[in-house]
């Protein structure tokens, strides 16, 4: 599609972590496990199953170890866990996470709000986590939150972002992700930054984590795709958001993202009807509607019977 010969993207489903972390009501552990097990059968490449964080900070993640140990692992699928500190990393490894997702924000003020450290302090603390994950033989990826803008500081300096990006790779990050925590990025900025990150570090897998807070989510996905990115986080129903960012709203919606790519002829490997079915059941788990659109509207190709009069006029015209 873009002349590079690649026509396949990889979806990381984050509803069980990013989606549920922002829900006021506790989602029952059995419901989380059943949903992850169902998602495992849809063809997504990776599932971020939970977060090993303080239960006081994020009550909905308090069952992280149960979720991670009780889900049914589908061979070939990667089950990752978000980790903010060494304690979380130890717990995630103990529970059998396939990959650690170390997160810090590249703006100091959001990192302080989220994990009570400066960005540089978070990175320093990751030294021990990388050592632990290496010893354990489990990859540790890094997500840079607020990569495209911070709700407290505004636009984040691109050089600062790329500096952190490079340092994480030097320290041992197995993969990197750029997260637009509160949907501040725009497609031109995304294309530029993704292009630069991939040019500087062509051998490090890069994922993108967009939120649709200002309606730019799928435009940003496409901009990142055109710049060469192939891995995208997305949340069923488009729910989610950081509890420590004012005005945060949902991730890009998985079924909307899959639908867009498939309509464009770019394979996702995902069973879209199965995903739409799960999305339609999500309000039953969380107690409210979700922002996703395709599960409500149906796919572009799901046609409706025309009204009788229109059908007979069309037949006459033929
Ligand atoms: N898992 C579970 N509990 C943890 C923990 C972890 N990884 N790390 C710390 N804790 C507990 C401590 O035991 C302590 O509990 P207590 O109050 O009952 O004694 C409490 O959390 C605070 O620990 P402390 O070391 O003082 O850290 P803190 O108060 O500076 O909080 C974080 C730091 C990172 C633990 C906390 O801010 C956090 O979990 N944030 C979550 C961020 C998040 O998930 N954001 C959304 C996704 S980006
Ligand atoms: Zn997020």
PDB file of N, CA and C in Angstrom, residues 62-150:
ATOM      1  N   UNK A  62      -6.220  -4.474  40.749  1.00  0.00           N
ATOM      2  CA  UNK A  62      -5.784  -5.147  41.982  1.00  0.00           C
ATOM      3  C   UNK A  62      -5.736  -6.671  41.859  1.00  0.00           C
ATOM      4  N   UNK A  63      -6.363  -7.213  40.817  1.00  0.00           N
ATOM      5  CA  UNK A  63      -6.368  -8.663  40.605  1.00  0.00           C
ATOM      6  C   UNK A  63      -5.352  -9.082  39.535  1.00  0.00           C
ATOM      7  N   UNK A  64      -4.297  -8.263  39.363  1.00  0.00           N
ATOM      8  CA  UNK A  64      -3.343  -8.503  38.261  1.00  0.00           C
ATOM      9  C   UNK A  64      -2.795  -9.932  38.263  1.00  0.00           C
ATOM     10  N   UNK A  65      -2.353 -10.413  39.423  1.00  0.00           N
ATOM     11  CA  UNK A  65      -1.723 -11.742  39.466  1.00  0.00           C
ATOM     12  C   UNK A  65      -2.736 -12.835  39.122  1.00  0.00           C
ATOM     13  N   UNK A  66      -3.961 -12.705  39.620  1.00  0.00           N
ATOM     14  CA  UNK A  66      -4.986 -13.707  39.300  1.00  0.00           C
ATOM     15  C   UNK A  66      -5.275 -13.733  37.803  1.00  0.00           C
ATOM     16  N   UNK A  67      -5.422 -12.537  37.235  1.00  0.00           N
ATOM     17  CA  UNK A  67      -5.718 -12.472  35.799  1.00  0.00           C
ATOM     18  C   UNK A  67      -4.584 -13.124  35.015  1.00  0.00           C
ATOM     19  N   UNK A  68      -3.354 -12.718  35.320  1.00  0.00           N
ATOM     20  CA  UNK A  68      -2.220 -13.202  34.523  1.00  0.00           C
ATOM     21  C   UNK A  68      -2.018 -14.710  34.660  1.00  0.00           C
ATOM     22  N   UNK A  69      -2.308 -15.254  35.840  1.00  0.00           N
ATOM     23  CA  UNK A  69      -2.067 -16.692  36.022  1.00  0.00           C
ATOM     24  C   UNK A  69      -3.258 -17.548  35.578  1.00  0.00           C
ATOM     25  N   UNK A  70      -4.442 -16.961  35.478  1.00  0.00           N
ATOM     26  CA  UNK A  70      -5.619 -17.799  35.208  1.00  0.00           C
ATOM     27  C   UNK A  70      -6.135 -17.744  33.767  1.00  0.00           C
ATOM     28  N   UNK A  71      -5.594 -16.832  32.970  1.00  0.00           N
ATOM     29  CA  UNK A  71      -6.027 -16.808  31.565  1.00  0.00           C
ATOM     30  C   UNK A  71      -5.500 -18.053  30.852  1.00  0.00           C
ATOM     31  N   UNK A  72      -6.175 -18.412  29.764  1.00  0.00           N
ATOM     32  CA  UNK A  72      -5.722 -19.544  28.947  1.00  0.00           C
ATOM     33  C   UNK A  72      -4.806 -19.015  27.857  1.00  0.00           C
ATOM     34  N   UNK A  73      -3.548 -19.453  27.896  1.00  0.00           N
ATOM     35  CA  UNK A  73      -2.559 -18.932  26.941  1.00  0.00           C
ATOM     36  C   UNK A  73      -2.719 -19.584  25.583  1.00  0.00           C
ATOM     37  N   UNK A  74      -2.833 -18.775  24.579  1.00  0.00           N
ATOM     38  CA  UNK A  74      -2.869 -19.290  23.221  1.00  0.00           C
ATOM     39  C   UNK A  74      -1.454 -19.246  22.664  1.00  0.00           C
ATOM     40  N   UNK A  75      -0.922 -20.375  22.185  1.00  0.00           N
ATOM     41  CA  UNK A  75       0.465 -20.393  21.717  1.00  0.00           C
ATOM     42  C   UNK A  75       0.694 -19.349  20.624  1.00  0.00           C
ATOM     43  N   UNK A  76       1.805 -18.656  20.717  1.00  0.00           N
ATOM     44  CA  UNK A  76       2.154 -17.663  19.711  1.00  0.00           C
ATOM     45  C   UNK A  76       1.660 -16.260  20.047  1.00  0.00           C
ATOM     46  N   UNK A  77       0.686 -16.186  20.938  1.00  0.00           N
ATOM     47  CA  UNK A  77       0.162 -14.883  21.325  1.00  0.00           C
ATOM     48  C   UNK A  77       0.965 -14.372  22.527  1.00  0.00           C
ATOM     49  N   UNK A  78       1.307 -13.106  22.512  1.00  0.00           N
ATOM     50  CA  UNK A  78       2.101 -12.520  23.602  1.00  0.00           C
ATOM     51  C   UNK A  78       1.164 -11.872  24.622  1.00  0.00           C
ATOM     52  N   UNK A  79       1.312 -12.262  25.890  1.00  0.00           N
ATOM     53  CA  UNK A  79       0.516 -11.677  26.968  1.00  0.00           C
ATOM     54  C   UNK A  79       1.431 -10.776  27.785  1.00  0.00           C
ATOM     55  N   UNK A  80       1.241  -9.472  27.651  1.00  0.00           N
ATOM     56  CA  UNK A  80       2.150  -8.533  28.319  1.00  0.00           C
ATOM     57  C   UNK A  80       1.478  -7.907  29.531  1.00  0.00           C
ATOM     58  N   UNK A  81       2.302  -7.278  30.373  1.00  0.00           N
ATOM     59  CA  UNK A  81       1.786  -6.603  31.566  1.00  0.00           C
ATOM     60  C   UNK A  81       2.467  -5.265  31.729  1.00  0.00           C
ATOM     61  N   UNK A  82       1.691  -4.263  32.071  1.00  0.00           N
ATOM     62  CA  UNK A  82       2.260  -2.949  32.354  1.00  0.00           C
ATOM     63  C   UNK A  82       2.898  -2.954  33.730  1.00  0.00           C
ATOM     64  N   UNK A  83       4.064  -2.308  33.801  1.00  0.00           N
ATOM     65  CA  UNK A  83       4.861  -2.317  35.029  1.00  0.00           C
ATOM     66  C   UNK A  83       5.453  -0.917  35.256  1.00  0.00           C
ATOM     67  N   UNK A  84       5.252  -0.340  36.444  1.00  0.00           N
ATOM     68  CA  UNK A  84       5.826   0.988  36.681  1.00  0.00           C
ATOM     69  C   UNK A  84       7.131   0.966  37.482  1.00  0.00           C
ATOM     70  N   UNK A  85       7.390  -0.137  38.181  1.00  0.00           N
ATOM     71  CA  UNK A  85       8.563  -0.160  39.081  1.00  0.00           C
ATOM     72  C   UNK A  85       9.041  -1.612  39.275  1.00  0.00           C
ATOM     73  N   UNK A  86      10.148  -1.755  40.034  1.00  0.00           N
ATOM     74  CA  UNK A  86      10.766  -3.075  40.198  1.00  0.00           C
ATOM     75  C   UNK A  86       9.805  -4.059  40.869  1.00  0.00           C
ATOM     76  N   UNK A  87       9.082  -3.555  41.847  1.00  0.00           N
ATOM     77  CA  UNK A  87       8.132  -4.429  42.541  1.00  0.00           C
ATOM     78  C   UNK A  87       7.095  -4.999  41.566  1.00  0.00           C
ATOM     79  N   UNK A  88       6.593  -4.143  40.700  1.00  0.00           N
ATOM     80  CA  UNK A  88       5.630  -4.585  39.694  1.00  0.00           C
ATOM     81  C   UNK A  88       6.262  -5.582  38.733  1.00  0.00           C
ATOM     82  N   UNK A  89       7.527  -5.341  38.378  1.00  0.00           N
ATOM     83  CA  UNK A  89       8.214  -6.246  37.442  1.00  0.00           C
ATOM     84  C   UNK A  89       8.369  -7.629  38.058  1.00  0.00           C
ATOM     85  N   UNK A  90       8.740  -7.671  39.329  1.00  0.00           N
ATOM     86  CA  UNK A  90       8.918  -8.968  39.999  1.00  0.00           C
ATOM     87  C   UNK A  90       7.590  -9.730  40.027  1.00  0.00           C
ATOM     88  N   UNK A  91       6.524  -9.003  40.346  1.00  0.00           N
ATOM     89  CA  UNK A  91       5.206  -9.654  40.423  1.00  0.00           C
ATOM     90  C   UNK A  91       4.751 -10.140  39.038  1.00  0.00           C
ATOM     91  N   UNK A  92       5.031  -9.338  38.015  1.00  0.00           N
ATOM     92  CA  UNK A  92       4.608  -9.712  36.658  1.00  0.00           C
ATOM     93  C   UNK A  92       5.358 -10.950  36.182  1.00  0.00           C
ATOM     94  N   UNK A  93       6.646 -11.023  36.474  1.00  0.00           N
ATOM     95  CA  UNK A  93       7.439 -12.190  36.063  1.00  0.00           C
ATOM     96  C   UNK A  93       6.978 -13.432  36.814  1.00  0.00           C
ATOM     97  N   UNK A  94       6.739 -13.235  38.090  1.00  0.00           N
ATOM     98  CA  UNK A  94       6.248 -14.342  38.932  1.00  0.00           C
ATOM     99  C   UNK A  94       4.926 -14.901  38.377  1.00  0.00           C
ATOM    100  N   UNK A  95       4.094 -14.005  37.863  1.00  0.00           N
ATOM    101  CA  UNK A  95       2.785 -14.428  37.341  1.00  0.00           C
ATOM    102  C   UNK A  95       2.877 -14.966  35.913  1.00  0.00           C
ATOM    103  N   UNK A  96       4.068 -14.883  35.319  1.00  0.00           N
ATOM    104  CA  UNK A  96       4.246 -15.493  34.003  1.00  0.00           C
ATOM    105  C   UNK A  96       3.975 -14.591  32.813  1.00  0.00           C
ATOM    106  N   UNK A  97       4.096 -13.280  32.995  1.00  0.00           N
ATOM    107  CA  UNK A  97       3.929 -12.379  31.841  1.00  0.00           C
ATOM    108  C   UNK A  97       4.968 -12.712  30.778  1.00  0.00           C
ATOM    109  N   UNK A  98       4.552 -12.681  29.489  1.00  0.00           N
ATOM    110  CA  UNK A  98       5.484 -12.967  28.400  1.00  0.00           C
ATOM    111  C   UNK A  98       6.382 -11.775  28.111  1.00  0.00           C
ATOM    112  N   UNK A  99       5.912 -10.605  28.473  1.00  0.00           N
ATOM    113  CA  UNK A  99       6.646  -9.380  28.163  1.00  0.00           C
ATOM    114  C   UNK A  99       6.273  -8.332  29.201  1.00  0.00           C
ATOM    115  N   UNK A 100       7.272  -7.565  29.647  1.00  0.00           N
ATOM    116  CA  UNK A 100       6.979  -6.439  30.537  1.00  0.00           C
ATOM    117  C   UNK A 100       6.827  -5.201  29.676  1.00  0.00           C
ATOM    118  N   UNK A 101       5.865  -4.375  30.006  1.00  0.00           N
ATOM    119  CA  UNK A 101       5.709  -3.092  29.334  1.00  0.00           C
ATOM    120  C   UNK A 101       6.005  -2.006  30.358  1.00  0.00           C
ATOM    121  N   UNK A 102       7.262  -1.521  30.338  1.00  0.00           N
ATOM    122  CA  UNK A 102       7.674  -0.497  31.298  1.00  0.00           C
ATOM    123  C   UNK A 102       7.193   0.851  30.780  1.00  0.00           C
ATOM    124  N   UNK A 103       6.505   1.583  31.641  1.00  0.00           N
ATOM    125  CA  UNK A 103       5.930   2.855  31.188  1.00  0.00           C
ATOM    126  C   UNK A 103       6.468   4.011  31.999  1.00  0.00           C
ATOM    127  N   UNK A 104       6.880   5.041  31.313  1.00  0.00           N
ATOM    128  CA  UNK A 104       7.066   6.331  31.981  1.00  0.00           C
ATOM    129  C   UNK A 104       6.707   7.430  30.997  1.00  0.00           C
ATOM    130  N   UNK A 105       6.451   8.623  31.543  1.00  0.00           N
ATOM    131  CA  UNK A 105       6.045   9.752  30.695  1.00  0.00           C
ATOM    132  C   UNK A 105       7.263  10.605  30.400  1.00  0.00           C
ATOM    133  N   UNK A 106       7.351  11.085  29.172  1.00  0.00           N
ATOM    134  CA  UNK A 106       8.507  11.909  28.804  1.00  0.00           C
ATOM    135  C   UNK A 106       8.348  13.353  29.285  1.00  0.00           C
ATOM    136  N   UNK A 107       7.184  13.710  29.810  1.00  0.00           N
ATOM    137  CA  UNK A 107       7.050  15.013  30.476  1.00  0.00           C
ATOM    138  C   UNK A 107       7.091  14.750  31.981  1.00  0.00           C
ATOM    139  N   UNK A 108       7.940  15.543  32.677  1.00  0.00           N
ATOM    140  CA  UNK A 108       8.124  15.309  34.117  1.00  0.00           C
ATOM    141  C   UNK A 108       6.818  15.443  34.889  1.00  0.00           C
ATOM    142  N   UNK A 109       5.997  16.446  34.536  1.00  0.00           N
ATOM    143  CA  UNK A 109       4.809  16.672  35.362  1.00  0.00           C
ATOM    144  C   UNK A 109       3.806  15.522  35.244  1.00  0.00           C
ATOM    145  N   UNK A 110       3.644  14.946  34.043  1.00  0.00           N
ATOM    146  CA  UNK A 110       2.733  13.794  33.972  1.00  0.00           C
ATOM    147  C   UNK A 110       3.345  12.581  34.653  1.00  0.00           C
ATOM    148  N   UNK A 111       4.664  12.423  34.552  1.00  0.00           N
ATOM    149  CA  UNK A 111       5.272  11.270  35.227  1.00  0.00           C
ATOM    150  C   UNK A 111       5.123  11.386  36.744  1.00  0.00           C
ATOM    151  N   UNK A 112       5.246  12.624  37.245  1.00  0.00           N
ATOM    152  CA  UNK A 112       5.043  12.847  38.686  1.00  0.00           C
ATOM    153  C   UNK A 112       3.599  12.480  39.060  1.00  0.00           C
ATOM    154  N   UNK A 113       2.642  12.914  38.255  1.00  0.00           N
ATOM    155  CA  UNK A 113       1.226  12.629  38.556  1.00  0.00           C
ATOM    156  C   UNK A 113       0.951  11.135  38.498  1.00  0.00           C
ATOM    157  N   UNK A 114       1.627  10.435  37.601  1.00  0.00           N
ATOM    158  CA  UNK A 114       1.324   9.025  37.338  1.00  0.00           C
ATOM    159  C   UNK A 114       2.081   8.094  38.277  1.00  0.00           C
ATOM    160  N   UNK A 115       3.385   8.311  38.424  1.00  0.00           N
ATOM    161  CA  UNK A 115       4.197   7.383  39.239  1.00  0.00           C
ATOM    162  C   UNK A 115       5.091   8.087  40.263  1.00  0.00           C
ATOM    163  N   UNK A 116       4.911   9.396  40.417  1.00  0.00           N
ATOM    164  CA  UNK A 116       5.582  10.181  41.458  1.00  0.00           C
ATOM    165  C   UNK A 116       7.095  10.233  41.334  1.00  0.00           C
ATOM    166  N   UNK A 117       7.563  10.278  40.116  1.00  0.00           N
ATOM    167  CA  UNK A 117       9.003  10.416  39.857  1.00  0.00           C
ATOM    168  C   UNK A 117       9.199  11.309  38.645  1.00  0.00           C
ATOM    169  N   UNK A 118      10.397  11.895  38.498  1.00  0.00           N
ATOM    170  CA  UNK A 118      10.694  12.587  37.245  1.00  0.00           C
ATOM    171  C   UNK A 118      10.925  11.518  36.171  1.00  0.00           C
ATOM    172  N   UNK A 119      10.908  11.950  34.915  1.00  0.00           N
ATOM    173  CA  UNK A 119      11.138  11.009  33.816  1.00  0.00           C
ATOM    174  C   UNK A 119      12.510  10.365  33.965  1.00  0.00           C
ATOM    175  N   UNK A 120      13.525  11.173  34.264  1.00  0.00           N
ATOM    176  CA  UNK A 120      14.889  10.643  34.384  1.00  0.00           C
ATOM    177  C   UNK A 120      14.989   9.642  35.534  1.00  0.00           C
ATOM    178  N   UNK A 121      14.278   9.908  36.627  1.00  0.00           N
ATOM    179  CA  UNK A 121      14.312   8.968  37.762  1.00  0.00           C
ATOM    180  C   UNK A 121      13.656   7.639  37.392  1.00  0.00           C
ATOM    181  N   UNK A 122      12.565   7.710  36.645  1.00  0.00           N
ATOM    182  CA  UNK A 122      11.926   6.468  36.183  1.00  0.00           C
ATOM    183  C   UNK A 122      12.911   5.652  35.366  1.00  0.00           C
ATOM    184  N   UNK A 123      13.567   6.339  34.445  1.00  0.00           N
ATOM    185  CA  UNK A 123      14.494   5.639  33.552  1.00  0.00           C
ATOM    186  C   UNK A 123      15.634   5.004  34.347  1.00  0.00           C
ATOM    187  N   UNK A 124      16.154   5.759  35.320  1.00  0.00           N
ATOM    188  CA  UNK A 124      17.231   5.203  36.162  1.00  0.00           C
ATOM    189  C   UNK A 124      16.741   3.948  36.889  1.00  0.00           C
ATOM    190  N   UNK A 125      15.502   4.006  37.378  1.00  0.00           N
ATOM    191  CA  UNK A 125      14.957   2.861  38.117  1.00  0.00           C
ATOM    192  C   UNK A 125      14.741   1.649  37.199  1.00  0.00           C
ATOM    193  N   UNK A 126      14.650   1.902  35.892  1.00  0.00           N
ATOM    194  CA  UNK A 126      14.452   0.797  34.949  1.00  0.00           C
ATOM    195  C   UNK A 126      15.703  -0.071  34.820  1.00  0.00           C
ATOM    196  N   UNK A 127      16.906   0.485  35.192  1.00  0.00           N
ATOM    197  CA  UNK A 127      18.155  -0.303  35.099  1.00  0.00           C
ATOM    198  C   UNK A 127      17.961  -1.674  35.751  1.00  0.00           C
ATOM    199  N   UNK A 128      17.444  -1.645  36.984  1.00  0.00           N
ATOM    200  CA  UNK A 128      17.279  -2.892  37.742  1.00  0.00           C
ATOM    201  C   UNK A 128      16.234  -3.801  37.090  1.00  0.00           C
ATOM    202  N   UNK A 129      15.220  -3.193  36.494  1.00  0.00           N
ATOM    203  CA  UNK A 129      14.174  -4.002  35.850  1.00  0.00           C
ATOM    204  C   UNK A 129      14.722  -4.680  34.600  1.00  0.00           C
ATOM    205  N   UNK A 130      15.519  -3.937  33.825  1.00  0.00           N
ATOM    206  CA  UNK A 130      16.122  -4.558  32.635  1.00  0.00           C
ATOM    207  C   UNK A 130      17.033  -5.718  33.057  1.00  0.00           C
ATOM    208  N   UNK A 131      17.796  -5.526  34.135  1.00  0.00           N
ATOM    209  CA  UNK A 131      18.694  -6.589  34.607  1.00  0.00           C
ATOM    210  C   UNK A 131      17.880  -7.819  35.012  1.00  0.00           C
ATOM    211  N   UNK A 132      16.789  -7.568  35.723  1.00  0.00           N
ATOM    212  CA  UNK A 132      15.925  -8.671  36.173  1.00  0.00           C
ATOM    213  C   UNK A 132      15.307  -9.399  34.970  1.00  0.00           C
ATOM    214  N   UNK A 133      14.804  -8.632  34.006  1.00  0.00           N
ATOM    215  CA  UNK A 133      14.129  -9.272  32.859  1.00  0.00           C
ATOM    216  C   UNK A 133      15.143 -10.053  32.024  1.00  0.00           C
ATOM    217  N   UNK A 134      16.370  -9.509  31.909  1.00  0.00           N
ATOM    218  CA  UNK A 134      17.422 -10.239  31.172  1.00  0.00           C
ATOM    219  C   UNK A 134      17.715 -11.566  31.864  1.00  0.00           C
ATOM    220  N   UNK A 135      17.888 -11.511  33.194  1.00  0.00           N
ATOM    221  CA  UNK A 135      18.195 -12.727  33.949  1.00  0.00           C
ATOM    222  C   UNK A 135      17.067 -13.751  33.809  1.00  0.00           C
ATOM    223  N   UNK A 136      15.858 -13.249  33.685  1.00  0.00           N
ATOM    224  CA  UNK A 136      14.678 -14.100  33.618  1.00  0.00           C
ATOM    225  C   UNK A 136      14.409 -14.597  32.202  1.00  0.00           C
ATOM    226  N   UNK A 137      15.047 -13.923  31.222  1.00  0.00           N
ATOM    227  CA  UNK A 137      14.819 -14.279  29.819  1.00  0.00           C
ATOM    228  C   UNK A 137      13.479 -13.788  29.289  1.00  0.00           C
ATOM    229  N   UNK A 138      12.950 -12.749  29.906  1.00  0.00           N
ATOM    230  CA  UNK A 138      11.667 -12.184  29.467  1.00  0.00           C
ATOM    231  C   UNK A 138      11.904 -10.787  28.904  1.00  0.00           C
ATOM    232  N   UNK A 139      11.439 -10.513  27.691  1.00  0.00           N
ATOM    233  CA  UNK A 139      11.693  -9.190  27.112  1.00  0.00           C
ATOM    234  C   UNK A 139      10.982  -8.067  27.867  1.00  0.00           C
ATOM    235  N   UNK A 140      11.612  -6.910  27.878  1.00  0.00           N
ATOM    236  CA  UNK A 140      11.011  -5.719  28.497  1.00  0.00           C
ATOM    237  C   UNK A 140      10.955  -4.606  27.457  1.00  0.00           C
ATOM    238  N   UNK A 141       9.744  -4.231  27.102  1.00  0.00           N
ATOM    239  CA  UNK A 141       9.538  -3.123  26.163  1.00  0.00           C
ATOM    240  C   UNK A 141       9.291  -1.849  26.969  1.00  0.00           C
ATOM    241  N   UNK A 142       9.461  -0.715  26.334  1.00  0.00           N
ATOM    242  CA  UNK A 142       9.195   0.557  27.024  1.00  0.00           C
ATOM    243  C   UNK A 142       8.165   1.358  26.242  1.00  0.00           C
ATOM    244  N   UNK A 143       7.169   1.861  26.966  1.00  0.00           N
ATOM    245  CA  UNK A 143       6.215   2.804  26.383  1.00  0.00           C
ATOM    246  C   UNK A 143       6.507   4.195  26.912  1.00  0.00           C
ATOM    247  N   UNK A 144       6.690   5.129  25.998  1.00  0.00           N
ATOM    248  CA  UNK A 144       6.911   6.524  26.381  1.00  0.00           C
ATOM    249  C   UNK A 144       5.561   7.236  26.344  1.00  0.00           C
ATOM    250  N   UNK A 145       5.009   7.492  27.539  1.00  0.00           N
ATOM    251  CA  UNK A 145       3.713   8.176  27.619  1.00  0.00           C
ATOM    252  C   UNK A 145       3.911   9.670  27.354  1.00  0.00           C
ATOM    253  N   UNK A 146       2.827  10.332  27.041  1.00  0.00           N
ATOM    254  CA  UNK A 146       2.802  11.770  26.681  1.00  0.00           C
ATOM    255  C   UNK A 146       3.800  12.114  25.568  1.00  0.00           C
ATOM    256  N   UNK A 147       4.043  11.168  24.656  1.00  0.00           N
ATOM    257  CA  UNK A 147       5.027  11.393  23.589  1.00  0.00           C
ATOM    258  C   UNK A 147       4.644  12.534  22.652  1.00  0.00           C
ATOM    259  N   UNK A 148       3.361  12.742  22.461  1.00  0.00           N
ATOM    260  CA  UNK A 148       2.933  13.748  21.473  1.00  0.00           C
ATOM    261  C   UNK A 148       2.320  14.974  22.134  1.00  0.00           C
ATOM    262  N   UNK A 149       2.349  15.003  23.469  1.00  0.00           N
ATOM    263  CA  UNK A 149       1.810  16.148  24.185  1.00  0.00           C
ATOM    264  C   UNK A 149       1.453  15.756  25.606  1.00  0.00           C
ATOM    265  N   UNK A 150       1.594  16.726  26.517  1.00  0.00           N
ATOM    266  CA  UNK A 150       1.327  16.482  27.941  1.00  0.00           C
ATOM    267  C   UNK A 150       0.180  17.386  28.369  1.00  0.00           C
TER     268      UNK A 150
END
